[in-house]
């Protein structure tokens, strides 16, 4: 805390860290979402898909604002606890995330979430057939 205001809090889950070492080639997904409480804030989450095809959370951080500094803090905190770095990171285009990923040398590949790409393209292309074909390509 700085003065009377909240700064940030980070948590790492031991089970997630130990399990991730077996699934690092699958990559890591990071995202942020608003906390809709009286206090507010942003929840940053890192997760991956385990052997049962379930999302498993590795770490979370609660921050006061979503920006590059908080994303850099979260990614460095996360990478410091991982036994091996992820093969790639998948994310949306959250505020400050893209420059934060570029600022960290141990992250070699950054991919955009296909679902987010589709959400953006659906505003331009309304064809259901085009949408089905795009998802088939993504799953191939």
mmCIF file of C-alpha atoms in Angstrom:
data_model
loop_
_atom_site.group_PDB
_atom_site.id
_atom_site.type_symbol
_atom_site.label_atom_id
_atom_site.label_comp_id
_atom_site.label_asym_id
_atom_site.label_seq_id
_atom_site.Cartn_x
_atom_site.Cartn_y
_atom_site.Cartn_z
ATOM 1 C CA UNK A 1 0.000 0.000 0.000
ATOM 2 C CA UNK A 2 1.165 3.479 -0.711
ATOM 3 C CA UNK A 3 -0.277 5.917 1.794
ATOM 4 C CA UNK A 4 -3.991 5.140 1.899
ATOM 5 C CA UNK A 5 -4.274 3.517 -1.540
ATOM 6 C CA UNK A 6 -3.777 -0.104 -2.612
ATOM 7 C CA UNK A 7 -0.844 -0.785 -4.953
ATOM 8 C CA UNK A 8 -0.721 -4.514 -5.843
ATOM 9 C CA UNK A 9 -0.780 -8.060 -4.472
ATOM 10 C CA UNK A 10 0.627 -11.158 -6.202
ATOM 11 C CA UNK A 11 -0.022 -14.835 -5.446
ATOM 12 C CA UNK A 12 1.496 -17.929 -7.015
ATOM 13 C CA UNK A 13 -0.073 -21.393 -6.672
ATOM 14 C CA UNK A 14 2.390 -24.193 -5.885
ATOM 15 C CA UNK A 15 0.290 -26.867 -7.624
ATOM 16 C CA UNK A 16 0.121 -24.755 -10.768
ATOM 17 C CA UNK A 17 3.889 -24.197 -10.802
ATOM 18 C CA UNK A 18 4.684 -27.898 -10.353
ATOM 19 C CA UNK A 19 2.138 -29.024 -12.942
ATOM 20 C CA UNK A 20 3.182 -26.385 -15.482
ATOM 21 C CA UNK A 21 6.714 -27.808 -15.765
ATOM 22 C CA UNK A 22 5.185 -30.783 -17.614
ATOM 23 C CA UNK A 23 3.068 -28.591 -19.908
ATOM 24 C CA UNK A 24 5.397 -25.646 -20.682
ATOM 25 C CA UNK A 25 5.438 -26.534 -24.422
ATOM 26 C CA UNK A 26 1.682 -25.818 -24.478
ATOM 27 C CA UNK A 27 2.298 -22.223 -23.528
ATOM 28 C CA UNK A 28 0.703 -19.880 -21.085
ATOM 29 C CA UNK A 29 -2.378 -17.679 -21.241
ATOM 30 C CA UNK A 30 -2.492 -14.306 -19.479
ATOM 31 C CA UNK A 31 -5.442 -11.968 -19.176
ATOM 32 C CA UNK A 32 -6.828 -9.182 -17.065
ATOM 33 C CA UNK A 33 -10.342 -8.396 -15.881
ATOM 34 C CA UNK A 34 -12.064 -5.743 -13.812
ATOM 35 C CA UNK A 35 -12.976 -6.515 -10.204
ATOM 36 C CA UNK A 36 -16.538 -5.313 -9.812
ATOM 37 C CA UNK A 37 -16.487 -4.580 -6.099
ATOM 38 C CA UNK A 38 -16.703 -1.443 -4.027
ATOM 39 C CA UNK A 39 -12.902 -1.421 -3.870
ATOM 40 C CA UNK A 40 -12.400 -2.018 -7.600
ATOM 41 C CA UNK A 41 -9.077 -2.949 -9.147
ATOM 42 C CA UNK A 42 -7.867 -5.291 -11.857
ATOM 43 C CA UNK A 43 -7.235 -9.044 -11.590
ATOM 44 C CA UNK A 44 -4.341 -10.311 -13.746
ATOM 45 C CA UNK A 45 -4.319 -14.093 -14.250
ATOM 46 C CA UNK A 46 -1.847 -16.601 -15.729
ATOM 47 C CA UNK A 47 -3.133 -20.077 -16.594
ATOM 48 C CA UNK A 48 -2.502 -23.049 -18.890
ATOM 49 C CA UNK A 49 -4.354 -26.084 -20.204
ATOM 50 C CA UNK A 50 -3.416 -29.221 -18.220
ATOM 51 C CA UNK A 51 -3.534 -32.887 -19.295
ATOM 52 C CA UNK A 52 -7.285 -33.107 -18.630
ATOM 53 C CA UNK A 53 -7.844 -30.128 -20.950
ATOM 54 C CA UNK A 54 -8.808 -27.998 -17.942
ATOM 55 C CA UNK A 55 -7.566 -24.497 -17.274
ATOM 56 C CA UNK A 56 -5.193 -24.448 -14.330
ATOM 57 C CA UNK A 57 -4.256 -21.145 -12.717
ATOM 58 C CA UNK A 58 -0.585 -20.545 -11.947
ATOM 59 C CA UNK A 59 -0.621 -17.033 -10.544
ATOM 60 C CA UNK A 60 -2.847 -14.039 -9.953
ATOM 61 C CA UNK A 61 -2.158 -10.423 -9.192
ATOM 62 C CA UNK A 62 -4.537 -7.738 -8.028
ATOM 63 C CA UNK A 63 -3.487 -4.269 -9.155
ATOM 64 C CA UNK A 64 -5.029 -0.840 -8.891
ATOM 65 C CA UNK A 65 -4.703 -0.078 -12.617
ATOM 66 C CA UNK A 66 -3.930 -2.079 -15.759
ATOM 67 C CA UNK A 67 -0.777 -0.651 -17.304
ATOM 68 C CA UNK A 68 2.637 -1.688 -18.620
ATOM 69 C CA UNK A 69 4.370 -1.405 -15.223
ATOM 70 C CA UNK A 70 1.900 -3.752 -13.526
ATOM 71 C CA UNK A 71 2.048 -6.249 -16.403
ATOM 72 C CA UNK A 72 5.879 -6.220 -16.281
ATOM 73 C CA UNK A 73 5.733 -6.782 -12.510
ATOM 74 C CA UNK A 74 3.286 -9.683 -12.913
ATOM 75 C CA UNK A 75 5.185 -11.373 -15.747
ATOM 76 C CA UNK A 76 8.547 -11.045 -13.955
ATOM 77 C CA UNK A 77 6.984 -12.344 -10.729
ATOM 78 C CA UNK A 78 5.508 -15.286 -12.617
ATOM 79 C CA UNK A 79 8.664 -16.135 -14.578
ATOM 80 C CA UNK A 80 10.760 -15.986 -11.390
ATOM 81 C CA UNK A 81 8.654 -18.835 -9.973
ATOM 82 C CA UNK A 82 8.455 -21.044 -13.068
ATOM 83 C CA UNK A 83 10.885 -23.945 -13.314
ATOM 84 C CA UNK A 84 11.064 -23.478 -17.080
ATOM 85 C CA UNK A 85 9.716 -20.576 -19.156
ATOM 86 C CA UNK A 86 6.645 -21.073 -21.354
ATOM 87 C CA UNK A 87 7.135 -21.837 -25.039
ATOM 88 C CA UNK A 88 4.787 -18.945 -25.833
ATOM 89 C CA UNK A 89 2.252 -16.604 -24.270
ATOM 90 C CA UNK A 90 -1.299 -16.152 -25.554
ATOM 91 C CA UNK A 91 -3.203 -13.016 -24.621
ATOM 92 C CA UNK A 92 -5.640 -10.375 -25.698
ATOM 93 C CA UNK A 93 -4.592 -6.808 -26.321
ATOM 94 C CA UNK A 94 -4.905 -5.663 -22.724
ATOM 95 C CA UNK A 95 -3.662 -2.203 -21.784
ATOM 96 C CA UNK A 96 0.121 -2.238 -21.511
ATOM 97 C CA UNK A 97 0.461 -5.995 -22.037
ATOM 98 C CA UNK A 98 2.012 -6.010 -25.511
ATOM 99 C CA UNK A 99 4.839 -3.574 -24.605
ATOM 100 C CA UNK A 100 5.342 -5.447 -21.311
ATOM 101 C CA UNK A 101 5.819 -8.769 -23.127
ATOM 102 C CA UNK A 102 8.289 -7.131 -25.521
ATOM 103 C CA UNK A 103 10.241 -5.737 -22.547
ATOM 104 C CA UNK A 104 10.861 -9.196 -21.056
ATOM 105 C CA UNK A 105 13.678 -11.050 -22.811
ATOM 106 C CA UNK A 106 12.769 -14.588 -21.708
ATOM 107 C CA UNK A 107 9.425 -14.449 -23.563
ATOM 108 C CA UNK A 108 10.236 -15.362 -27.152
ATOM 109 C CA UNK A 109 6.777 -15.791 -28.692
ATOM 110 C CA UNK A 110 3.617 -13.800 -28.049
ATOM 111 C CA UNK A 111 0.374 -14.806 -29.765
ATOM 112 C CA UNK A 112 -2.990 -13.072 -29.898
ATOM 113 C CA UNK A 113 -6.015 -14.957 -28.608
ATOM 114 C CA UNK A 114 -8.006 -16.208 -31.620
ATOM 115 C CA UNK A 115 -11.308 -15.692 -29.833
ATOM 116 C CA UNK A 116 -10.492 -12.001 -29.405
ATOM 117 C CA UNK A 117 -9.499 -11.732 -33.058
ATOM 118 C CA UNK A 118 -12.847 -13.298 -34.004
ATOM 119 C CA UNK A 119 -14.769 -10.899 -31.740
ATOM 120 C CA UNK A 120 -13.129 -7.969 -33.506
ATOM 121 C CA UNK A 121 -13.696 -9.397 -36.992
ATOM 122 C CA UNK A 122 -17.366 -10.190 -36.258
ATOM 123 C CA UNK A 123 -18.079 -6.478 -36.151
ATOM 124 C CA UNK A 124 -16.846 -6.212 -39.733
ATOM 125 C CA UNK A 125 -17.887 -9.579 -41.214
ATOM 126 C CA UNK A 126 -21.361 -10.819 -40.215
ATOM 127 C CA UNK A 127 -21.272 -14.109 -42.180
ATOM 128 C CA UNK A 128 -21.907 -17.202 -40.015
ATOM 129 C CA UNK A 129 -20.273 -19.388 -42.667
ATOM 130 C CA UNK A 130 -17.106 -17.264 -42.593
ATOM 131 C CA UNK A 131 -17.082 -17.518 -38.787
ATOM 132 C CA UNK A 132 -17.407 -21.339 -38.886
ATOM 133 C CA UNK A 133 -14.634 -21.634 -41.474
ATOM 134 C CA UNK A 134 -12.299 -19.424 -39.417
ATOM 135 C CA UNK A 135 -12.852 -21.540 -36.288
ATOM 136 C CA UNK A 136 -12.237 -24.732 -38.297
ATOM 137 C CA UNK A 137 -8.919 -23.302 -39.484
ATOM 138 C CA UNK A 138 -7.984 -22.338 -35.915
ATOM 139 C CA UNK A 139 -8.709 -25.843 -34.616
ATOM 140 C CA UNK A 140 -6.824 -27.595 -37.443
#
